[in-house]
Amino acid sequence: MRLILLGPPGAGKGTQAKQLARNLDLAHISTGDILRENVARGSDLGKQAKDFMNKGELVPDELVNQMLIERLKEPDTKKGFILDGYPRNLNQAKALDEILKSMMMQIDLVIDLDSSEAVIIQRLSGRLVCRRCLANFHKTNMPSKKDGICDNCGGQLYQRQDDKRETIKNRLLVYRQEVSDLMNYYRQNAKLKRICADEDVEVVLNKIIDLVKNYSDASPDSKRWG
Ligand code: AMP
């Protein structure tokens, strides 16, 4: 199974992708996480991406596409994968098809996590991330047991620079500018499914799992779960 999770920042793509990856034994590929690791390490890629990210702008396609190619070469992607945060525009969607074609692969399902603006802003402005294991928490929806400390690994929790209110607005603007072309692209090849992602994590997760199972049942000849 090769799955894309689409949706605005704050729709819960990262949270859902992590849980799905565990449930379905798939690799989780978050371009945002890979970029943040590069920024933290001070790599060349990180240096080039940092300003775009802090402003809530998209990192140039060439950089992100190349980064994805490298990630897809890693052996864990053989069992299938979930893309979280990629593609972000039509250009990336087309590049992805070319990249996968050259690797004799294709996307099975694209799920759009539809979310209302009020929920997005509430989720993003309260989100806290672990510096060490990248787990997500929320100041009120999902607080850690000990203030500022990750329940999973004891790492320090921080608020992402781009989760500050002013930057959230810009990220939503960038999303809206790009999204219709992207959705049309996937709607044309009938891979797109939409669900409302405003509900609790478990409810949304079960809806996604249902979609994946329905898809697998309808296409029993292909290797859907691995
Ligand atoms: P995310 O963690 O997916 O919200 O991404 C955080 C930031 O990383 C975005 O606001 C962009 O600056 C950058 N980013 C992540 N994925 C992409 C992508 N596919 N294309 C361009 N920029 C990206």
PDB file of C-alpha atoms and ligand atoms in Angstrom:
ATOM      1  CA  MET A   1       0.000   0.000   0.000  1.00  0.00           C
ATOM      2  CA  ARG A   2       1.298   3.399  -1.024  1.00  0.00           C
ATOM      3  CA  LEU A   3      -0.743   6.156   0.449  1.00  0.00           C
ATOM      4  CA  ILE A   4      -0.741   9.956   0.350  1.00  0.00           C
ATOM      5  CA  LEU A   5      -2.311  11.978   3.153  1.00  0.00           C
ATOM      6  CA  LEU A   6      -3.352  15.420   1.957  1.00  0.00           C
ATOM      7  CA  GLY A   7      -4.890  18.223   3.950  1.00  0.00           C
ATOM      8  CA  PRO A   8      -4.101  21.636   5.390  1.00  0.00           C
ATOM      9  CA  PRO A   9      -1.499  22.139   8.099  1.00  0.00           C
ATOM     10  CA  GLY A  10      -3.181  21.110  11.345  1.00  0.00           C
ATOM     11  CA  ALA A  11      -5.507  18.538   9.763  1.00  0.00           C
ATOM     12  CA  GLY A  12      -3.632  15.835  11.674  1.00  0.00           C
ATOM     13  CA  LYS A  13      -1.613  14.313   8.831  1.00  0.00           C
ATOM     14  CA  GLY A  14       1.427  13.673  11.012  1.00  0.00           C
ATOM     15  CA  THR A  15      -0.522  12.202  13.930  1.00  0.00           C
ATOM     16  CA  GLN A  16      -2.572   9.950  11.660  1.00  0.00           C
ATOM     17  CA  ALA A  17       0.403   8.919   9.543  1.00  0.00           C
ATOM     18  CA  LYS A  18       2.374   7.810  12.627  1.00  0.00           C
ATOM     19  CA  GLN A  19      -0.480   5.654  13.908  1.00  0.00           C
ATOM     20  CA  LEU A  20      -1.298   4.245  10.480  1.00  0.00           C
ATOM     21  CA  ALA A  21       2.344   3.371   9.855  1.00  0.00           C
ATOM     22  CA  ARG A  22       2.315   1.339  13.084  1.00  0.00           C
ATOM     23  CA  ASN A  23      -1.076  -0.293  12.408  1.00  0.00           C
ATOM     24  CA  LEU A  24      -0.446  -1.185   8.777  1.00  0.00           C
ATOM     25  CA  ASP A  25       3.332  -1.695   9.003  1.00  0.00           C
ATOM     26  CA  LEU A  26       4.191   0.972   6.461  1.00  0.00           C
ATOM     27  CA  ALA A  27       7.078   3.446   6.316  1.00  0.00           C
ATOM     28  CA  HIS A  28       6.116   6.976   7.355  1.00  0.00           C
ATOM     29  CA  ILE A  29       7.659   9.657   5.153  1.00  0.00           C
ATOM     30  CA  SER A  30       7.158  13.183   6.435  1.00  0.00           C
ATOM     31  CA  THR A  31       8.980  15.756   4.320  1.00  0.00           C
ATOM     32  CA  GLY A  32       8.485  18.306   7.124  1.00  0.00           C
ATOM     33  CA  ASP A  33      10.218  15.995   9.642  1.00  0.00           C
ATOM     34  CA  ILE A  34      13.112  15.310   7.277  1.00  0.00           C
ATOM     35  CA  LEU A  35      13.542  19.028   6.638  1.00  0.00           C
ATOM     36  CA  ARG A  36      13.423  19.851  10.368  1.00  0.00           C
ATOM     37  CA  GLU A  37      16.073  17.186  11.063  1.00  0.00           C
ATOM     38  CA  ASN A  38      18.254  18.801   8.395  1.00  0.00           C
ATOM     39  CA  VAL A  39      17.743  22.250   9.905  1.00  0.00           C
ATOM     40  CA  ALA A  40      18.616  20.908  13.367  1.00  0.00           C
ATOM     41  CA  ARG A  41      21.784  19.247  12.008  1.00  0.00           C
ATOM     42  CA  GLY A  42      22.761  22.354  10.053  1.00  0.00           C
ATOM     43  CA  SER A  43      23.164  20.373   6.797  1.00  0.00           C
ATOM     44  CA  ASP A  44      23.389  22.193   3.449  1.00  0.00           C
ATOM     45  CA  LEU A  45      19.784  21.259   2.745  1.00  0.00           C
ATOM     46  CA  GLY A  46      18.760  22.510   6.199  1.00  0.00           C
ATOM     47  CA  LYS A  47      20.514  25.835   5.613  1.00  0.00           C
ATOM     48  CA  GLN A  48      18.728  26.289   2.291  1.00  0.00           C
ATOM     49  CA  ALA A  49      15.314  25.292   3.705  1.00  0.00           C
ATOM     50  CA  LYS A  50      15.329  27.125   7.031  1.00  0.00           C
ATOM     51  CA  ASP A  51      14.141  30.591   5.976  1.00  0.00           C
ATOM     52  CA  PHE A  52      11.345  29.233   3.806  1.00  0.00           C
ATOM     53  CA  MET A  53      10.123  27.074   6.672  1.00  0.00           C
ATOM     54  CA  ASN A  54      10.242  29.824   9.264  1.00  0.00           C
ATOM     55  CA  LYS A  55       8.111  32.036   7.034  1.00  0.00           C
ATOM     56  CA  GLY A  56       5.619  29.266   6.295  1.00  0.00           C
ATOM     57  CA  GLU A  57       6.625  29.186   2.605  1.00  0.00           C
ATOM     58  CA  LEU A  58       7.217  26.060   0.561  1.00  0.00           C
ATOM     59  CA  VAL A  59      10.819  24.908   0.202  1.00  0.00           C
ATOM     60  CA  PRO A  60      11.737  24.879  -3.542  1.00  0.00           C
ATOM     61  CA  ASP A  61      10.476  21.809  -5.381  1.00  0.00           C
ATOM     62  CA  GLU A  62      13.923  20.729  -6.669  1.00  0.00           C
ATOM     63  CA  LEU A  63      15.256  20.413  -3.111  1.00  0.00           C
ATOM     64  CA  VAL A  64      12.230  18.537  -1.795  1.00  0.00           C
ATOM     65  CA  ASN A  65      11.959  16.228  -4.807  1.00  0.00           C
ATOM     66  CA  GLN A  66      15.616  15.239  -4.512  1.00  0.00           C
ATOM     67  CA  MET A  67      15.185  14.656  -0.790  1.00  0.00           C
ATOM     68  CA  LEU A  68      12.217  12.390  -1.501  1.00  0.00           C
ATOM     69  CA  ILE A  69      14.146  10.389  -4.088  1.00  0.00           C
ATOM     70  CA  GLU A  70      16.850   9.699  -1.474  1.00  0.00           C
ATOM     71  CA  ARG A  71      14.265   8.720   1.135  1.00  0.00           C
ATOM     72  CA  LEU A  72      12.475   6.335  -1.230  1.00  0.00           C
ATOM     73  CA  LYS A  73      15.727   4.463  -1.790  1.00  0.00           C
ATOM     74  CA  GLU A  74      15.779   3.357   1.853  1.00  0.00           C
ATOM     75  CA  PRO A  75      14.834  -0.307   2.327  1.00  0.00           C
ATOM     76  CA  ASP A  76      11.878   0.254   4.689  1.00  0.00           C
ATOM     77  CA  THR A  77       9.855   1.755   1.815  1.00  0.00           C
ATOM     78  CA  LYS A  78       9.715  -1.678   0.125  1.00  0.00           C
ATOM     79  CA  LYS A  79       6.880  -2.695   2.457  1.00  0.00           C
ATOM     80  CA  GLY A  80       4.824   0.333   1.327  1.00  0.00           C
ATOM     81  CA  PHE A  81       4.668   3.875   2.669  1.00  0.00           C
ATOM     82  CA  ILE A  82       2.584   6.841   3.738  1.00  0.00           C
ATOM     83  CA  LEU A  83       3.500  10.258   2.387  1.00  0.00           C
ATOM     84  CA  ASP A  84       2.757  13.050   4.830  1.00  0.00           C
ATOM     85  CA  GLY A  85       3.306  16.623   3.610  1.00  0.00           C
ATOM     86  CA  TYR A  86       4.262  15.646   0.075  1.00  0.00           C
ATOM     87  CA  PRO A  87       3.187  16.446  -2.601  1.00  0.00           C
ATOM     88  CA  ARG A  88       2.286  20.046  -1.766  1.00  0.00           C
ATOM     89  CA  ASN A  89       1.602  21.287  -5.309  1.00  0.00           C
ATOM     90  CA  LEU A  90       0.876  20.035  -8.809  1.00  0.00           C
ATOM     91  CA  ASN A  91       4.521  20.164  -9.823  1.00  0.00           C
ATOM     92  CA  GLN A  92       5.464  17.839  -6.952  1.00  0.00           C
ATOM     93  CA  ALA A  93       2.547  15.508  -7.731  1.00  0.00           C
ATOM     94  CA  LYS A  94       3.767  15.120 -11.303  1.00  0.00           C
ATOM     95  CA  ALA A  95       7.360  14.709 -10.159  1.00  0.00           C
ATOM     96  CA  LEU A  96       6.219  12.027  -7.713  1.00  0.00           C
ATOM     97  CA  ASP A  97       4.551  10.049 -10.500  1.00  0.00           C
ATOM     98  CA  GLU A  98       7.747  10.183 -12.537  1.00  0.00           C
ATOM     99  CA  ILE A  99       9.910   9.184  -9.577  1.00  0.00           C
ATOM    100  CA  LEU A 100       7.651   6.231  -8.730  1.00  0.00           C
ATOM    101  CA  LYS A 101       7.399   5.179 -12.368  1.00  0.00           C
ATOM    102  CA  SER A 102      11.183   4.960 -12.575  1.00  0.00           C
ATOM    103  CA  MET A 103      11.035   2.696  -9.493  1.00  0.00           C
ATOM    104  CA  MET A 104       8.167   0.593 -10.950  1.00  0.00           C
ATOM    105  CA  MET A 105       5.758   1.786  -8.298  1.00  0.00           C
ATOM    106  CA  GLN A 106       2.584   3.838  -8.131  1.00  0.00           C
ATOM    107  CA  ILE A 107       0.306   5.486  -5.575  1.00  0.00           C
ATOM    108  CA  ASP A 108      -2.711   3.398  -4.532  1.00  0.00           C
ATOM    109  CA  LEU A 109      -4.794   5.874  -2.575  1.00  0.00           C
ATOM    110  CA  VAL A 110      -4.882   9.601  -1.791  1.00  0.00           C
ATOM    111  CA  ILE A 111      -6.814  10.637   1.309  1.00  0.00           C
ATOM    112  CA  ASP A 112      -7.733  14.260   1.868  1.00  0.00           C
ATOM    113  CA  LEU A 113      -8.145  15.155   5.542  1.00  0.00           C
ATOM    114  CA  ASP A 114     -10.643  17.971   5.340  1.00  0.00           C
ATOM    115  CA  SER A 115     -10.577  20.328   8.312  1.00  0.00           C
ATOM    116  CA  SER A 116     -12.233  23.595   9.328  1.00  0.00           C
ATOM    117  CA  GLU A 117     -10.139  26.693   9.910  1.00  0.00           C
ATOM    118  CA  ALA A 118     -11.150  27.081  13.566  1.00  0.00           C
ATOM    119  CA  VAL A 119     -10.005  23.534  14.358  1.00  0.00           C
ATOM    120  CA  ILE A 120      -6.756  24.003  12.423  1.00  0.00           C
ATOM    121  CA  ILE A 121      -5.795  27.155  14.300  1.00  0.00           C
ATOM    122  CA  GLN A 122      -6.671  25.619  17.670  1.00  0.00           C
ATOM    123  CA  ARG A 123      -4.612  22.504  16.900  1.00  0.00           C
ATOM    124  CA  LEU A 124      -1.558  24.266  15.515  1.00  0.00           C
ATOM    125  CA  SER A 125      -1.280  27.058  18.046  1.00  0.00           C
ATOM    126  CA  GLY A 126      -1.340  24.525  20.922  1.00  0.00           C
ATOM    127  CA  ARG A 127       0.897  21.892  19.332  1.00  0.00           C
ATOM    128  CA  LEU A 128       4.112  20.850  21.077  1.00  0.00           C
ATOM    129  CA  VAL A 129       6.737  18.586  19.516  1.00  0.00           C
ATOM    130  CA  CYS A 130       9.433  16.468  21.146  1.00  0.00           C
ATOM    131  CA  ARG A 131      12.924  17.563  20.085  1.00  0.00           C
ATOM    132  CA  ARG A 132      14.232  14.024  20.405  1.00  0.00           C
ATOM    133  CA  CYS A 133      11.579  11.560  19.100  1.00  0.00           C
ATOM    134  CA  LEU A 134       9.332  14.054  17.214  1.00  0.00           C
ATOM    135  CA  ALA A 135       6.177  12.880  19.041  1.00  0.00           C
ATOM    136  CA  ASN A 136       3.335  15.417  18.993  1.00  0.00           C
ATOM    137  CA  PHE A 137       1.463  16.713  22.029  1.00  0.00           C
ATOM    138  CA  HIS A 138      -1.056  19.513  22.538  1.00  0.00           C
ATOM    139  CA  LYS A 139      -1.251  22.024  25.373  1.00  0.00           C
ATOM    140  CA  THR A 140      -4.929  21.234  26.026  1.00  0.00           C
ATOM    141  CA  ASN A 141      -6.102  18.400  23.699  1.00  0.00           C
ATOM    142  CA  MET A 142      -3.234  16.028  24.513  1.00  0.00           C
ATOM    143  CA  PRO A 143      -0.977  17.391  27.252  1.00  0.00           C
ATOM    144  CA  SER A 144       2.126  15.479  28.331  1.00  0.00           C
ATOM    145  CA  LYS A 145       2.087  14.078  31.885  1.00  0.00           C
ATOM    146  CA  LYS A 146       4.991  16.311  32.917  1.00  0.00           C
ATOM    147  CA  ASP A 147       4.974  19.876  31.674  1.00  0.00           C
ATOM    148  CA  GLY A 148       7.373  20.362  28.753  1.00  0.00           C
ATOM    149  CA  ILE A 149       8.648  16.739  28.839  1.00  0.00           C
ATOM    150  CA  CYS A 150       7.867  14.004  26.299  1.00  0.00           C
ATOM    151  CA  ASP A 151       5.937  11.014  27.743  1.00  0.00           C
ATOM    152  CA  ASN A 152       7.653   8.624  25.317  1.00  0.00           C
ATOM    153  CA  CYS A 153      11.344   9.457  25.625  1.00  0.00           C
ATOM    154  CA  GLY A 154      11.761  12.219  28.234  1.00  0.00           C
ATOM    155  CA  GLY A 155      12.883  14.682  25.530  1.00  0.00           C
ATOM    156  CA  GLN A 156      12.143  18.387  25.672  1.00  0.00           C
ATOM    157  CA  LEU A 157       8.901  19.647  24.094  1.00  0.00           C
ATOM    158  CA  TYR A 158       8.916  22.845  22.045  1.00  0.00           C
ATOM    159  CA  GLN A 159       6.585  24.917  19.904  1.00  0.00           C
ATOM    160  CA  ARG A 160       7.546  24.875  16.225  1.00  0.00           C
ATOM    161  CA  GLN A 161       8.580  28.280  14.934  1.00  0.00           C
ATOM    162  CA  ASP A 162       6.002  27.955  12.139  1.00  0.00           C
ATOM    163  CA  ASP A 163       3.195  27.177  14.617  1.00  0.00           C
ATOM    164  CA  LYS A 164       3.204  30.810  15.803  1.00  0.00           C
ATOM    165  CA  ARG A 165      -0.066  32.505  14.877  1.00  0.00           C
ATOM    166  CA  GLU A 166       1.304  34.870  12.184  1.00  0.00           C
ATOM    167  CA  THR A 167       3.039  32.019  10.360  1.00  0.00           C
ATOM    168  CA  ILE A 168       0.001  29.726  10.599  1.00  0.00           C
ATOM    169  CA  LYS A 169      -1.951  32.308   8.561  1.00  0.00           C
ATOM    170  CA  ASN A 170       0.696  32.277   5.832  1.00  0.00           C
ATOM    171  CA  ARG A 171       0.862  28.481   5.752  1.00  0.00           C
ATOM    172  CA  LEU A 172      -2.897  28.314   5.251  1.00  0.00           C
ATOM    173  CA  LEU A 173      -2.671  30.897   2.480  1.00  0.00           C
ATOM    174  CA  VAL A 174       0.070  28.918   0.710  1.00  0.00           C
ATOM    175  CA  TYR A 175      -1.997  25.741   1.130  1.00  0.00           C
ATOM    176  CA  ARG A 176      -5.097  27.311  -0.403  1.00  0.00           C
ATOM    177  CA  GLN A 177      -3.128  28.660  -3.360  1.00  0.00           C
ATOM    178  CA  GLU A 178      -1.834  25.214  -4.281  1.00  0.00           C
ATOM    179  CA  VAL A 179      -4.571  22.856  -3.196  1.00  0.00           C
ATOM    180  CA  SER A 180      -7.175  23.029  -5.969  1.00  0.00           C
ATOM    181  CA  ASP A 181      -4.757  22.008  -8.749  1.00  0.00           C
ATOM    182  CA  LEU A 182      -3.477  19.199  -6.572  1.00  0.00           C
ATOM    183  CA  MET A 183      -6.959  17.904  -5.735  1.00  0.00           C
ATOM    184  CA  ASN A 184      -8.058  18.119  -9.377  1.00  0.00           C
ATOM    185  CA  TYR A 185      -5.033  16.095 -10.395  1.00  0.00           C
ATOM    186  CA  TYR A 186      -5.871  13.262  -8.022  1.00  0.00           C
ATOM    187  CA  ARG A 187      -9.590  13.522  -8.649  1.00  0.00           C
ATOM    188  CA  GLN A 188      -8.953  12.946 -12.359  1.00  0.00           C
ATOM    189  CA  ASN A 189      -7.277   9.617 -11.782  1.00  0.00           C
ATOM    190  CA  ALA A 190      -9.928   8.637  -9.210  1.00  0.00           C
ATOM    191  CA  LYS A 191      -7.500   7.992  -6.403  1.00  0.00           C
ATOM    192  CA  LEU A 192      -8.830  10.727  -4.156  1.00  0.00           C
ATOM    193  CA  LYS A 193     -11.018  10.053  -1.104  1.00  0.00           C
ATOM    194  CA  ARG A 194     -12.089  12.782   1.302  1.00  0.00           C
ATOM    195  CA  ILE A 195     -12.925  12.497   4.982  1.00  0.00           C
ATOM    196  CA  CYS A 196     -13.742  15.041   7.667  1.00  0.00           C
ATOM    197  CA  ALA A 197     -10.757  15.261  10.007  1.00  0.00           C
ATOM    198  CA  ASP A 198     -12.250  17.551  12.654  1.00  0.00           C
ATOM    199  CA  GLU A 199     -13.165  14.647  14.928  1.00  0.00           C
ATOM    200  CA  ASP A 200     -11.031  12.844  17.531  1.00  0.00           C
ATOM    201  CA  VAL A 201      -7.830  11.119  16.459  1.00  0.00           C
ATOM    202  CA  GLU A 202      -9.251   7.598  16.941  1.00  0.00           C
ATOM    203  CA  VAL A 203     -12.407   8.332  14.940  1.00  0.00           C
ATOM    204  CA  VAL A 204     -10.429   9.755  12.020  1.00  0.00           C
ATOM    205  CA  LEU A 205      -7.928   6.888  12.177  1.00  0.00           C
ATOM    206  CA  ASN A 206     -10.707   4.313  11.928  1.00  0.00           C
ATOM    207  CA  LYS A 207     -12.191   6.107   8.939  1.00  0.00           C
ATOM    208  CA  ILE A 208      -8.828   6.000   7.167  1.00  0.00           C
ATOM    209  CA  ILE A 209      -8.341   2.322   7.983  1.00  0.00           C
ATOM    210  CA  ASP A 210     -11.804   1.584   6.548  1.00  0.00           C
ATOM    211  CA  LEU A 211     -10.878   3.345   3.319  1.00  0.00           C
ATOM    212  CA  VAL A 212      -7.641   1.385   3.065  1.00  0.00           C
ATOM    213  CA  LYS A 213      -9.428  -1.918   3.739  1.00  0.00           C
ATOM    214  CA  ASN A 214     -12.167  -1.164   1.190  1.00  0.00           C
ATOM    215  CA  TYR A 215      -9.506  -0.358  -1.339  1.00  0.00           C
ATOM    216  CA  SER A 216      -7.599  -3.563  -0.580  1.00  0.00           C
ATOM    217  CA  ASP A 217     -10.763  -5.683  -0.785  1.00  0.00           C
ATOM    218  CA  ALA A 218     -11.599  -4.134  -4.158  1.00  0.00           C
ATOM    219  CA  SER A 219      -8.077  -4.817  -5.498  1.00  0.00           C
ATOM    220  CA  PRO A 220      -7.183  -8.240  -4.053  1.00  0.00           C
ATOM    221  CA  ASP A 221      -4.635  -9.007  -6.778  1.00  0.00           C
ATOM    222  CA  SER A 222      -2.228  -6.297  -5.732  1.00  0.00           C
ATOM    223  CA  LYS A 223       0.042  -6.288  -2.721  1.00  0.00           C
ATOM    224  CA  ARG A 224      -1.928  -3.840  -0.626  1.00  0.00           C
ATOM    225  CA  TRP A 225      -0.515  -4.390   2.825  1.00  0.00           C
ATOM    226  CA  GLY A 226       3.088  -4.599   1.983  1.00  0.00           C
TER     227      GLY A 226
HETATM  228  P1  AMP B   1       4.950  20.206   7.715  1.00  0.00           P
HETATM  229  O1  AMP B   1       5.696  19.582   8.847  1.00  0.00           O
HETATM  230  O2  AMP B   1       4.490  19.217   6.688  1.00  0.00           O
HETATM  231  O3  AMP B   1       3.864  21.141   8.177  1.00  0.00           O
HETATM  232  O4  AMP B   1       6.015  21.129   6.939  1.00  0.00           O
HETATM  233  C1  AMP B   1       6.658  22.191   7.586  1.00  0.00           C
HETATM  234  C2  AMP B   1       7.317  23.088   6.545  1.00  0.00           C
HETATM  235  O5  AMP B   1       8.297  22.343   5.821  1.00  0.00           O
HETATM  236  C3  AMP B   1       6.387  23.628   5.470  1.00  0.00           C
HETATM  237  O6  AMP B   1       5.696  24.804   5.881  1.00  0.00           O
HETATM  238  C4  AMP B   1       7.371  23.906   4.341  1.00  0.00           C
HETATM  239  O7  AMP B   1       8.130  25.070   4.595  1.00  0.00           O
HETATM  240  C5  AMP B   1       8.313  22.721   4.452  1.00  0.00           C
HETATM  241  N1  AMP B   1       7.828  21.580   3.656  1.00  0.00           N
HETATM  242  C6  AMP B   1       7.430  20.361   4.103  1.00  0.00           C
HETATM  243  N2  AMP B   1       7.058  19.560   3.100  1.00  0.00           N
HETATM  244  C7  AMP B   1       7.241  20.286   1.966  1.00  0.00           C
HETATM  245  C8  AMP B   1       7.029  20.039   0.595  1.00  0.00           C
HETATM  246  N3  AMP B   1       6.535  18.867   0.156  1.00  0.00           N
HETATM  247  N4  AMP B   1       7.333  21.023  -0.284  1.00  0.00           N
HETATM  248  C9  AMP B   1       7.825  22.199   0.109  1.00  0.00           C
HETATM  249  N5  AMP B   1       8.036  22.520   1.397  1.00  0.00           N
HETATM  250  C10 AMP B   1       7.747  21.577   2.320  1.00  0.00           C
END
